[in-house]
Each structure stands twice: as C-alpha cells, then as structure tokens.
Short mmCIF file of C-alpha atoms in Angstrom, two decimals:
data_model
loop_
_atom_site.label_atom_id
_atom_site.label_comp_id
_atom_site.label_asym_id
_atom_site.label_seq_id
_atom_site.Cartn_x
_atom_site.Cartn_y
_atom_site.Cartn_z
CA UNK A 24 -125.86 2.62 -95.77
CA UNK A 25 -127.12 0.80 -92.67
CA UNK A 26 -126.84 3.97 -90.38
CA UNK A 27 -127.94 5.96 -92.88
CA UNK A 28 -131.17 3.65 -93.23
CA UNK A 29 -131.82 3.83 -89.98
CA UNK A 30 -132.02 6.66 -89.54
CA UNK A 31 -134.36 7.20 -92.35
CA UNK A 32 -136.83 5.17 -90.38
CA UNK A 33 -136.61 7.95 -88.01
CA UNK A 34 -137.34 10.95 -89.03
CA UNK A 35 -140.49 9.53 -91.20
CA UNK A 36 -141.81 8.28 -88.57
CA UNK A 37 -141.61 12.31 -86.58
CA UNK A 38 -143.62 13.19 -89.86
CA UNK A 39 -146.01 10.26 -90.38
CA UNK A 40 -146.80 11.53 -86.45
CA UNK A 41 -147.56 15.21 -87.58
CA UNK A 42 -148.84 14.41 -91.13
CA UNK A 43 -151.24 11.30 -90.02
CA UNK A 44 -154.34 12.02 -91.26
CA UNK A 45 -152.73 12.75 -94.59
CA UNK A 46 -150.48 9.77 -95.35
CA UNK A 47 -152.55 8.24 -97.82
CA UNK A 48 -152.73 10.94 -99.98
CA UNK A 49 -149.86 12.87 -99.79
CA UNK A 50 -147.38 9.88 -98.66
CA UNK A 51 -145.57 11.93 -96.05
CA UNK A 52 -141.84 11.60 -96.43
CA UNK A 53 -141.88 10.05 -99.80
CA UNK A 54 -140.07 13.75 -100.45
CA UNK A 55 -137.33 13.14 -98.21
CA UNK A 56 -137.06 9.70 -98.57
CA UNK A 57 -136.76 9.98 -102.86
CA UNK A 58 -133.58 12.96 -101.95
CA UNK A 59 -132.06 9.94 -99.61
CA UNK A 60 -132.47 7.84 -102.49
CA UNK A 61 -131.14 9.05 -105.57
CA UNK A 62 -128.36 10.72 -103.41
CA UNK A 63 -127.62 6.99 -102.75
CA UNK A 64 -127.94 5.69 -105.86
CA UNK A 65 -125.88 8.67 -107.13
CA UNK A 66 -122.76 7.88 -104.90
CA UNK A 67 -123.34 4.29 -105.48
CA UNK A 68 -122.91 4.51 -109.53
CA UNK A 69 -123.16 7.92 -110.29
CA UNK A 70 -125.30 10.76 -111.97
CA UNK A 71 -126.01 9.09 -115.37
CA UNK A 72 -126.45 5.24 -115.11
CA UNK A 73 -128.91 5.95 -112.55
CA UNK A 74 -132.83 5.96 -113.17
CA UNK A 75 -136.04 7.04 -112.50
CA UNK A 76 -136.69 4.00 -111.47
CA UNK A 77 -134.29 2.57 -109.35
CA UNK A 78 -134.21 5.94 -107.26
CA UNK A 79 -138.28 5.21 -106.97
CA UNK A 80 -138.16 1.63 -105.81
CA UNK A 81 -134.78 2.42 -103.79
CA UNK A 82 -137.96 4.64 -101.79
CA UNK A 83 -140.80 2.62 -102.08
CA UNK A 84 -142.88 4.37 -103.95
CA UNK A 85 -143.78 4.77 -107.36
CA UNK A 86 -142.37 6.19 -110.64
CA UNK A 87 -145.85 8.75 -110.72
CA UNK A 88 -145.43 9.90 -106.70
CA UNK A 89 -141.81 10.65 -107.73
CA UNK A 90 -142.98 12.61 -110.67
CA UNK A 91 -145.74 14.23 -108.44
CA UNK A 92 -142.05 15.92 -106.57
CA UNK A 93 -140.45 16.16 -109.29
CA UNK A 94 -139.78 16.96 -112.85
CA UNK A 95 -137.02 14.70 -112.96
CA UNK A 96 -133.81 12.71 -111.18
CA UNK A 97 -131.85 16.41 -111.84
CA UNK A 98 -134.42 18.69 -109.65
CA UNK A 99 -133.97 16.11 -106.43
CA UNK A 100 -130.20 17.59 -106.78
CA UNK A 101 -131.80 21.21 -105.74
CA UNK A 102 -134.89 20.47 -103.93
CA UNK A 103 -135.39 23.17 -101.41
CA UNK A 104 -134.68 25.66 -103.73
CA UNK A 105 -137.68 27.83 -103.88
CA UNK A 106 -137.92 27.63 -99.81
CA UNK A 107 -134.43 28.90 -99.23
CA UNK A 108 -135.00 32.21 -102.00
CA UNK A 109 -138.24 33.10 -100.06
CA UNK A 110 -136.42 32.68 -96.13
CA UNK A 111 -133.33 34.35 -97.22
CA UNK A 112 -135.87 36.83 -98.62
CA UNK A 113 -138.10 36.27 -95.44
CA UNK A 114 -135.14 37.37 -93.23
CA UNK A 115 -133.45 40.41 -95.54
CA UNK A 116 -137.21 41.47 -94.88
CA UNK A 117 -137.60 41.54 -91.70
CA UNK A 118 -134.35 43.30 -90.43
CA UNK A 119 -135.08 45.90 -88.45
CA UNK A 120 -135.50 49.54 -90.56
CA UNK A 121 -131.59 50.62 -89.63
CA UNK A 122 -129.68 47.72 -90.31
CA UNK A 123 -126.98 48.24 -93.32
CA UNK A 124 -126.99 45.86 -95.76
CA UNK A 125 -124.32 43.38 -94.56
CA UNK A 126 -126.81 43.15 -90.98
CA UNK A 127 -129.79 41.98 -93.41
CA UNK A 128 -128.11 39.83 -95.31
CA UNK A 129 -126.83 37.95 -92.00
CA UNK A 130 -130.70 37.94 -90.89
CA UNK A 131 -131.44 36.19 -93.90
CA UNK A 132 -128.95 33.49 -93.31
CA UNK A 133 -130.00 33.20 -90.22
CA UNK A 134 -133.88 32.91 -91.15
CA UNK A 135 -132.47 30.38 -93.94
CA UNK A 136 -130.05 27.92 -91.79
CA UNK A 137 -133.55 27.36 -90.34
CA UNK A 138 -134.92 25.34 -92.73
CA UNK A 139 -131.97 22.95 -92.81
CA UNK A 140 -131.57 19.80 -90.56
CA UNK A 141 -129.44 17.40 -89.13
CA UNK A 142 -130.85 15.35 -92.51
CA UNK A 143 -129.25 17.85 -95.18
CA UNK A 144 -125.72 18.51 -92.65
CA UNK A 145 -125.78 14.52 -93.60
CA UNK A 146 -126.79 14.53 -97.32
CA UNK A 147 -124.67 17.74 -98.10
CA UNK A 148 -121.17 15.60 -98.33
CA UNK A 149 -122.85 13.59 -101.01
CA UNK A 150 -125.17 15.94 -103.15
CA UNK A 151 -121.62 17.60 -103.39
CA UNK A 152 -119.65 14.90 -104.55
CA UNK A 153 -122.33 14.00 -107.16
CA UNK A 154 -122.67 17.58 -108.20
CA UNK A 155 -118.66 17.15 -108.23
CA UNK A 156 -119.04 14.29 -110.64
CA UNK A 157 -121.92 15.55 -113.38
CA UNK A 158 -121.45 18.16 -115.85
CA UNK A 159 -125.10 18.59 -116.01
CA UNK A 160 -125.45 18.86 -112.22
CA UNK A 161 -123.83 21.06 -112.06
CA UNK A 162 -125.15 23.33 -114.59
CA UNK A 163 -128.60 23.11 -112.30
CA UNK A 164 -126.03 23.53 -108.58
CA UNK A 165 -124.95 26.58 -110.86
CA UNK A 166 -128.38 28.38 -112.22
CA UNK A 167 -129.66 27.79 -107.74
CA UNK A 168 -126.31 29.78 -106.57
CA UNK A 169 -127.73 32.66 -109.08
CA UNK A 170 -131.41 32.31 -107.78
CA UNK A 171 -130.36 32.69 -103.91
CA UNK A 172 -128.30 36.00 -104.87
CA UNK A 173 -130.81 37.14 -106.95
CA UNK A 174 -132.99 36.70 -104.17
CA UNK A 175 -130.81 37.86 -101.70
CA UNK A 176 -129.82 41.03 -103.85
CA UNK A 177 -133.57 41.60 -104.66
CA UNK A 178 -135.22 41.42 -100.85
CA UNK A 179 -132.53 44.76 -100.56
CA UNK A 180 -133.37 46.81 -103.73
CA UNK A 181 -136.69 46.10 -101.02
CA UNK A 182 -135.56 48.16 -98.29
CA UNK A 183 -133.60 50.88 -100.56
CA UNK A 184 -130.20 48.91 -100.98
CA UNK A 185 -128.78 50.93 -103.81
CA UNK A 186 -128.45 48.04 -106.86
CA UNK A 187 -124.66 47.53 -106.89
CA UNK A 188 -124.53 47.55 -103.25
CA UNK A 189 -127.47 44.46 -102.92
CA UNK A 190 -125.71 42.88 -105.86
CA UNK A 191 -122.37 42.64 -103.57
CA UNK A 192 -124.23 42.07 -100.32
CA UNK A 193 -126.08 39.11 -102.42
CA UNK A 194 -123.15 37.66 -103.20
CA UNK A 195 -121.10 37.46 -100.18
CA UNK A 196 -124.51 36.05 -98.57
CA UNK A 197 -124.36 33.14 -100.79
CA UNK A 198 -120.45 32.45 -100.73
CA UNK A 199 -121.19 33.25 -96.61
CA UNK A 200 -124.11 30.10 -97.14
CA UNK A 201 -122.23 27.85 -99.04
CA UNK A 202 -119.01 28.20 -96.97
CA UNK A 203 -120.91 27.30 -93.29
CA UNK A 204 -122.79 25.46 -94.93
CA UNK A 205 -119.91 23.06 -95.75
CA UNK A 206 -118.01 23.92 -92.09
CA UNK A 207 -121.09 22.75 -90.58
CA UNK A 208 -121.22 19.62 -92.35
CA UNK A 209 -117.44 18.60 -91.23
CA UNK A 210 -118.23 19.94 -88.06
CA UNK A 211 -119.44 17.76 -85.02
CA UNK A 212 -122.72 17.05 -84.55
CA UNK A 213 -123.68 18.38 -80.65
CA UNK A 214 -122.42 21.76 -82.16
CA UNK A 215 -123.63 25.01 -82.86
CA UNK A 216 -125.97 24.75 -86.05
CA UNK A 217 -125.82 26.10 -89.85
CA UNK A 218 -126.34 29.78 -88.80
CA UNK A 219 -123.59 29.45 -86.70
CA UNK A 220 -121.45 29.08 -89.53
CA UNK A 221 -122.93 31.46 -92.36
CA UNK A 222 -122.53 34.04 -89.64
CA UNK A 223 -119.25 33.44 -88.71
CA UNK A 224 -118.49 32.88 -92.68
CA UNK A 225 -119.70 35.74 -93.18
CA UNK A 226 -117.71 38.48 -91.09
CA UNK A 227 -114.75 36.22 -92.75
CA UNK A 228 -115.31 37.25 -96.37
CA UNK A 229 -116.60 41.00 -94.66
CA UNK A 230 -113.73 41.05 -93.12
CA UNK A 231 -111.63 39.83 -96.43
CA UNK A 232 -113.03 42.62 -98.69
CA UNK A 233 -112.33 45.65 -96.96
CA UNK A 234 -108.02 44.54 -96.94
CA UNK A 235 -108.56 43.66 -100.54
CA UNK A 236 -106.14 45.97 -103.29
CA UNK B 24 -130.38 41.70 -141.08
CA UNK B 25 -129.24 43.14 -144.30
CA UNK B 26 -126.35 45.40 -142.16
CA UNK B 27 -125.18 42.91 -139.95
CA UNK B 28 -124.80 40.18 -143.61
CA UNK B 29 -122.54 42.77 -144.82
CA UNK B 30 -120.89 42.79 -141.50
CA UNK B 31 -120.42 38.95 -141.39
CA UNK B 32 -118.46 39.38 -144.84
CA UNK B 33 -116.06 41.80 -143.92
CA UNK B 34 -114.83 39.44 -141.15
CA UNK B 35 -114.91 36.61 -142.68
CA UNK B 36 -113.31 37.64 -145.68
CA UNK B 37 -110.23 39.50 -142.64
CA UNK B 38 -109.68 35.12 -141.88
CA UNK B 39 -109.92 33.71 -144.91
CA UNK B 40 -106.80 36.42 -145.46
CA UNK B 41 -104.91 35.12 -142.51
CA UNK B 42 -106.17 31.73 -142.56
CA UNK B 43 -106.21 30.95 -146.52
CA UNK B 44 -104.13 27.54 -146.38
CA UNK B 45 -105.97 26.29 -144.70
CA UNK B 46 -109.15 27.30 -145.68
CA UNK B 47 -110.71 24.21 -147.23
CA UNK B 48 -110.64 22.42 -144.48
CA UNK B 49 -111.57 24.46 -142.05
CA UNK B 50 -113.91 26.36 -143.71
CA UNK B 51 -112.46 30.26 -141.76
CA UNK B 52 -116.07 31.78 -140.34
CA UNK B 53 -118.09 28.74 -140.18
CA UNK B 54 -117.83 29.04 -136.05
CA UNK B 55 -118.48 32.39 -136.08
CA UNK B 56 -121.40 32.66 -139.15
CA UNK B 57 -123.53 29.57 -136.82
CA UNK B 58 -122.59 31.58 -133.67
CA UNK B 59 -125.10 34.31 -135.71
CA UNK B 60 -127.31 32.23 -137.55
CA UNK B 61 -127.84 31.04 -134.33
CA UNK B 62 -128.36 33.94 -132.76
CA UNK B 63 -130.80 35.17 -134.67
CA UNK B 64 -133.08 31.95 -134.90
CA UNK B 65 -133.34 32.10 -131.52
CA UNK B 66 -134.52 35.98 -131.39
CA UNK B 67 -136.79 34.97 -134.42
CA UNK B 68 -138.87 31.22 -133.30
CA UNK B 69 -137.40 30.86 -129.73
CA UNK B 70 -135.12 28.61 -129.13
CA UNK B 71 -136.64 25.69 -128.11
CA UNK B 72 -138.14 25.63 -131.71
CA UNK B 73 -134.29 25.68 -133.19
CA UNK B 74 -133.11 23.16 -134.49
CA UNK B 75 -129.64 22.20 -135.40
CA UNK B 76 -130.52 21.54 -138.85
CA UNK B 77 -131.79 25.05 -139.54
CA UNK B 78 -128.85 26.42 -138.12
CA UNK B 79 -126.59 25.11 -140.25
CA UNK B 80 -128.72 25.70 -143.40
CA UNK B 81 -129.00 29.41 -142.55
CA UNK B 82 -125.17 30.01 -141.70
CA UNK B 83 -124.96 27.96 -145.65
CA UNK B 84 -123.18 24.68 -143.65
CA UNK B 85 -123.56 21.37 -143.17
CA UNK B 86 -124.74 19.46 -140.39
CA UNK B 87 -121.54 17.31 -140.07
CA UNK B 88 -119.71 20.98 -139.78
CA UNK B 89 -121.70 22.15 -137.80
CA UNK B 90 -120.74 19.01 -134.91
CA UNK B 91 -117.62 19.53 -135.98
CA UNK B 92 -117.60 23.28 -134.03
CA UNK B 93 -120.46 22.40 -131.68
CA UNK B 94 -121.96 19.32 -129.46
CA UNK B 95 -125.03 20.98 -130.04
CA UNK B 96 -127.25 23.86 -130.19
CA UNK B 97 -127.12 25.14 -126.87
CA UNK B 98 -122.75 24.81 -126.98
CA UNK B 99 -122.78 28.32 -129.61
CA UNK B 100 -124.33 30.82 -126.75
CA UNK B 101 -120.81 30.01 -124.16
CA UNK B 102 -118.25 29.56 -127.66
CA UNK B 103 -115.13 30.84 -126.38
CA UNK B 104 -115.83 30.29 -122.86
CA UNK B 105 -112.22 28.50 -122.40
CA UNK B 106 -110.60 31.24 -124.62
CA UNK B 107 -111.76 34.16 -121.86
CA UNK B 108 -110.36 31.87 -119.02
CA UNK B 109 -107.60 31.30 -120.41
CA UNK B 110 -106.79 35.37 -121.42
CA UNK B 111 -108.45 35.92 -117.83
CA UNK B 112 -105.99 33.94 -116.36
CA UNK B 113 -102.75 34.68 -118.01
CA UNK B 114 -103.87 38.33 -117.54
CA UNK B 115 -103.42 38.10 -113.81
CA UNK B 116 -100.67 35.74 -113.66
CA UNK B 117 -98.44 37.90 -115.61
CA UNK B 118 -99.13 41.07 -113.79
CA UNK B 119 -96.49 42.53 -112.16
CA UNK B 120 -95.30 40.89 -108.66
CA UNK B 121 -95.97 43.80 -107.01
CA UNK B 122 -100.05 44.17 -108.08
CA UNK B 123 -102.64 43.53 -105.16
CA UNK B 124 -105.04 41.10 -106.14
CA UNK B 125 -107.79 43.86 -107.70
CA UNK B 126 -104.70 45.06 -109.78
CA UNK B 127 -104.10 41.33 -111.02
CA UNK B 128 -107.60 41.54 -111.95
CA UNK B 129 -107.79 44.21 -113.46
CA UNK B 130 -104.52 42.76 -116.01
CA UNK B 131 -106.43 40.21 -116.68
CA UNK B 132 -109.89 42.29 -117.51
CA UNK B 133 -107.93 44.09 -119.99
CA UNK B 134 -106.24 40.76 -121.25
CA UNK B 135 -110.05 39.01 -121.72
CA UNK B 136 -111.52 42.10 -123.32
CA UNK B 137 -109.12 42.27 -126.21
CA UNK B 138 -110.98 38.78 -127.47
CA UNK B 139 -114.27 41.13 -128.15
CA UNK B 140 -115.15 42.84 -130.73
CA UNK B 141 -117.46 44.04 -133.02
CA UNK B 142 -118.81 40.66 -133.77
CA UNK B 143 -119.40 40.52 -130.02
CA UNK B 144 -120.43 43.83 -128.58
CA UNK B 145 -123.02 43.88 -131.72
CA UNK B 146 -124.41 40.36 -131.18
CA UNK B 147 -123.78 40.49 -126.92
CA UNK B 148 -127.75 41.93 -126.19
CA UNK B 149 -129.35 39.54 -128.39
CA UNK B 150 -127.20 36.72 -126.53
CA UNK B 151 -128.52 38.20 -123.69
CA UNK B 152 -132.04 37.93 -125.14
CA UNK B 153 -131.74 34.21 -125.91
CA UNK B 154 -130.99 33.47 -122.62
CA UNK B 155 -133.33 35.34 -120.46
CA UNK B 156 -135.95 33.03 -122.02
CA UNK B 157 -134.75 29.83 -121.41
CA UNK B 158 -133.94 27.79 -118.39
CA UNK B 159 -131.47 25.54 -119.76
CA UNK B 160 -129.43 28.70 -121.09
CA UNK B 161 -129.41 30.00 -117.84
CA UNK B 162 -128.39 26.99 -116.45
CA UNK B 163 -125.35 26.46 -119.06
CA UNK B 164 -124.46 30.15 -118.57
CA UNK B 165 -124.37 30.02 -114.70
CA UNK B 166 -121.79 27.43 -115.47
CA UNK B 167 -119.75 29.90 -117.47
CA UNK B 168 -119.90 32.91 -114.92
CA UNK B 169 -118.96 30.23 -112.38
CA UNK B 170 -116.17 28.76 -114.71
CA UNK B 171 -114.98 32.40 -115.11
CA UNK B 172 -114.89 33.26 -111.34
CA UNK B 173 -113.23 29.63 -110.87
CA UNK B 174 -110.51 30.63 -113.39
CA UNK B 175 -109.83 34.47 -112.28
CA UNK B 176 -109.79 32.65 -108.43
CA UNK B 177 -107.02 29.95 -109.38
CA UNK B 178 -105.15 32.10 -111.24
CA UNK B 179 -104.66 34.62 -108.23
CA UNK B 180 -104.22 31.74 -106.18
CA UNK B 181 -100.96 30.81 -108.00
CA UNK B 182 -99.90 34.11 -107.11
CA UNK B 183 -99.97 33.72 -103.65
CA UNK B 184 -103.35 35.40 -102.95
CA UNK B 185 -104.98 33.80 -99.43
CA UNK B 186 -107.70 31.76 -101.23
CA UNK B 187 -110.42 33.92 -100.06
CA UNK B 188 -109.51 37.42 -100.95
CA UNK B 189 -108.88 35.15 -104.15
CA UNK B 190 -112.46 33.71 -103.86
CA UNK B 191 -113.55 37.88 -103.75
CA UNK B 192 -111.41 39.33 -106.12
CA UNK B 193 -112.22 36.42 -108.34
CA UNK B 194 -116.14 37.12 -108.19
CA UNK B 195 -115.88 40.53 -108.41
CA UNK B 196 -113.93 40.42 -111.85
CA UNK B 197 -116.08 38.50 -113.41
CA UNK B 198 -119.46 40.92 -112.55
CA UNK B 199 -117.00 43.84 -113.78
CA UNK B 200 -116.57 41.60 -116.85
CA UNK B 201 -120.27 41.36 -117.18
CA UNK B 202 -121.48 44.84 -116.39
CA UNK B 203 -118.89 46.71 -118.68
CA UNK B 204 -120.35 43.76 -121.56
CA UNK B 205 -123.43 45.22 -121.31
CA UNK B 206 -122.28 48.95 -121.04
CA UNK B 207 -119.94 48.42 -123.88
CA UNK B 208 -122.88 47.47 -126.03
CA UNK B 209 -125.43 49.98 -125.53
CA UNK B 210 -122.68 52.31 -125.90
CA UNK B 211 -121.46 54.44 -128.75
CA UNK B 212 -119.76 52.57 -131.85
CA UNK B 213 -116.61 55.00 -131.95
CA UNK B 214 -116.82 54.89 -128.01
CA UNK B 215 -113.65 52.99 -125.90
CA UNK B 216 -112.74 49.36 -126.36
CA UNK B 217 -114.95 46.54 -123.41
CA UNK B 218 -111.69 46.99 -121.27
CA UNK B 219 -112.49 50.57 -120.19
CA UNK B 220 -116.08 49.38 -119.59
CA UNK B 221 -114.82 46.55 -117.40
CA UNK B 222 -112.30 48.62 -115.56
CA UNK B 223 -114.57 51.38 -114.73
CA UNK B 224 -117.21 48.79 -113.13
CA UNK B 225 -114.28 47.16 -110.85
CA UNK B 226 -113.40 50.84 -109.68
CA UNK B 227 -116.97 51.46 -108.68
CA UNK B 228 -118.11 47.51 -107.30
CA UNK B 229 -114.36 48.09 -105.05
CA UNK B 230 -116.36 51.44 -104.16
CA UNK B 231 -119.51 50.42 -103.34
CA UNK B 232 -117.68 46.78 -101.60
CA UNK B 233 -115.67 49.39 -99.39
CA UNK B 234 -118.53 51.36 -98.47
CA UNK B 235 -121.21 48.24 -97.17
CA UNK B 236 -122.13 47.57 -93.92
#
C-alpha cells in the first residue's frame, strides 16, 4: 500500500493546484481519497466488515464529508457512473451524421475513455475483486451496466437508429468498454490509453457477432 | 382481484393433487400465493411501504412461512431465477451437436419457456411495473439478467463455443427472452406460448445484428 499512498499524494497535489481557491470548502481530492480508502479497506477486510467511519478515517476526512460525497459505502464503487453515461451519450450525439450505429458507439467509447485516468486504471482490478466478493456490490454493478447500455441506446435512438439496432449496439458498446477496461488494466503503463483497447474490443465483438449462427 | 383469486385457487388446487402427501409440511401453493400477494401490494401501495407481515397476511400464511420460502421481500420478485438458469443451460446442453450457438440458445429459450405458465404471464406486467418504480428492485432485476446471460454463456462455452461468441449469444438470448416475455404478456390468451415469442424475438435480434454497422 506504500506505493498507492505515494501515488495518491501526487494526484491530490495536482488537484489542489487546480482548485486552490475552493480548497477549504470543497476539499479537493476528498472524493478520490474516499474511493481509494474504501477500495483498500474492502480489499483488506472485505466489503461487509468495512464501515463508513473507517473509510472516512483512512481518507483523512470526517464522516459528514463522506456523506457530502456519497449516500453510502456502496455508491463509492460506482462513482462516476453519471459522468460516464453523459460522455458516452455526448460522443454518440457528436458523431458525424453519416456514421452508422457502430461508428457512433465507437465515438461514444472514445469520449468516455477520456474520463478514465491512471487512478482508475490502477484501482480497476481491486474494484472488480471487491465486486466479485459481494452480492450487494454485484447488484449495484449490474445496474450500472444497465445504465451505461441505456445511455448509449437512447443516444442512438435520438440519432434515428431503429430501437432494436440501437439496443444491440448499446449492449455491444458496454461489453467493449468493459473488455477494453480489463485489458487496459493488465497492460503496460506506457502503452496506449483506454480508448485503444475499447475500440479494439468493439471491433472484435462486431466480428464475432457477424460470425454467429 | 376477484378473477385473480379464482385463478389462484385453480392453480393451487392442481398443485395440491400432485403433492397431496407433503401438503401439511410444504404448504403447496404458499410460494405462489406469496408472490401474487406481494405483487398486489406493491401495485397498490408501492414496494417500500409493503412489509413482509402484510404480504404473509394477504397470502394467508404466517411470517415464518414467508421466511421459509424467501429471505426477504425483494427476492419474491426474482423467484424462479435458479430454475430459469438451469432450464436455459439444460436446453443449450441438450441441443444437437451440430447446432451453432444461436440454435443452441434457441433450444435453451424453448426449454426455459416451459417453466412459464399463465400465472407468470399474468403477473409479468405488474412485476415490471413494481420494478420500474423501485431502484432496489431494479438492481436485483439487473443482477438476475446478468445471471441468466451467464448461465447461457457458460453452457455455450461447455459446448466448445469460443468465449466471445458465447458471451454475445448469451446476451442475445436474454434480450430475446425478455422481449418475447413482454410480447407474450400483451398477446391474446389463446395465442401461442412464450417459446413462440422468444424465438421470434431471437430471429429479429439476429437479423438486426447482421444489419449493424
């Protein structure tokens, strides 16, 4: 955990420089520190045994700061879901008019990938492990997946893609994002970003889909 | 609700004849009555406002009978998930060796459809309404969907289907089952069974999938 803490300090430091003037009130980095502290504790002692107080303590904030950022400990692990949905949808909406559903989904994946930095890449496998060990988290994670697919589907329908094709493309997009994320997490530090892996996974899924029957 | 009660009695009566000897201990029909009572109460007064005691009362059983059948009120609405998973997987496993992934999925859908009778068809839309009104139920429902897709995927992988094709086929199968169920619920009483609608939806999804890009 030493290395993680070092990295945390760097990230927090960067944020502080950006948001210096609002620091006292908004506690920059608190949200990120809470997520990291929670993931560490879930990994060390399990999700059920971890309390909000412990998470707040480890993150160096008060319990009321915790509750200003998250309604409960479960929501920590799907932090960013709304932003991801918005980026996916925006990417689809901004794709060229001539783009078919799969090209539009690819644009959504590229846009959403910009949201995921080294912190997400590093925490991803630990979050997945915590989810795998808790039915409660699996439920929340499943609903997040449904939400991402719905965001893509709605954005495609808004482009005029027929509902069934939009639904299918949305599902393919979410599968590609998840597979891409998993490969990105396992890859070298200095390799390409998430977008590269997500788009490659989308291509593979599309090829596999053509070859079904 | 008069008509529903009449129908319930008929179904319970059939069960009683089958399981006459175990009747005292296993309270045949209690499980089904609990599901129906819960759906009625969720529809009338909402999921959050409904207690286990109210559900047990309406079903004419004790609270301890409730807890012999379900761990909590939420699990009522995904009753049968394990059986559905097993039937989907068995259908896939028993498909002819020559069947490709989509034909194997079709066999799984046919097998699973045998589990769904008039009671399910009738309660389906009310259950969907209850789910739509409660985030807690949406989470559980999303996890159920993930479970059904996983059951199909695993059964396909066991047949030697490559993992990505198996995953895609599993997702298509679940989409088809859900769409087929929705159409079956809206269709005439004396029309074809669920299998017909699920297989038609699978064909449509497959056609839409071929036409993507």
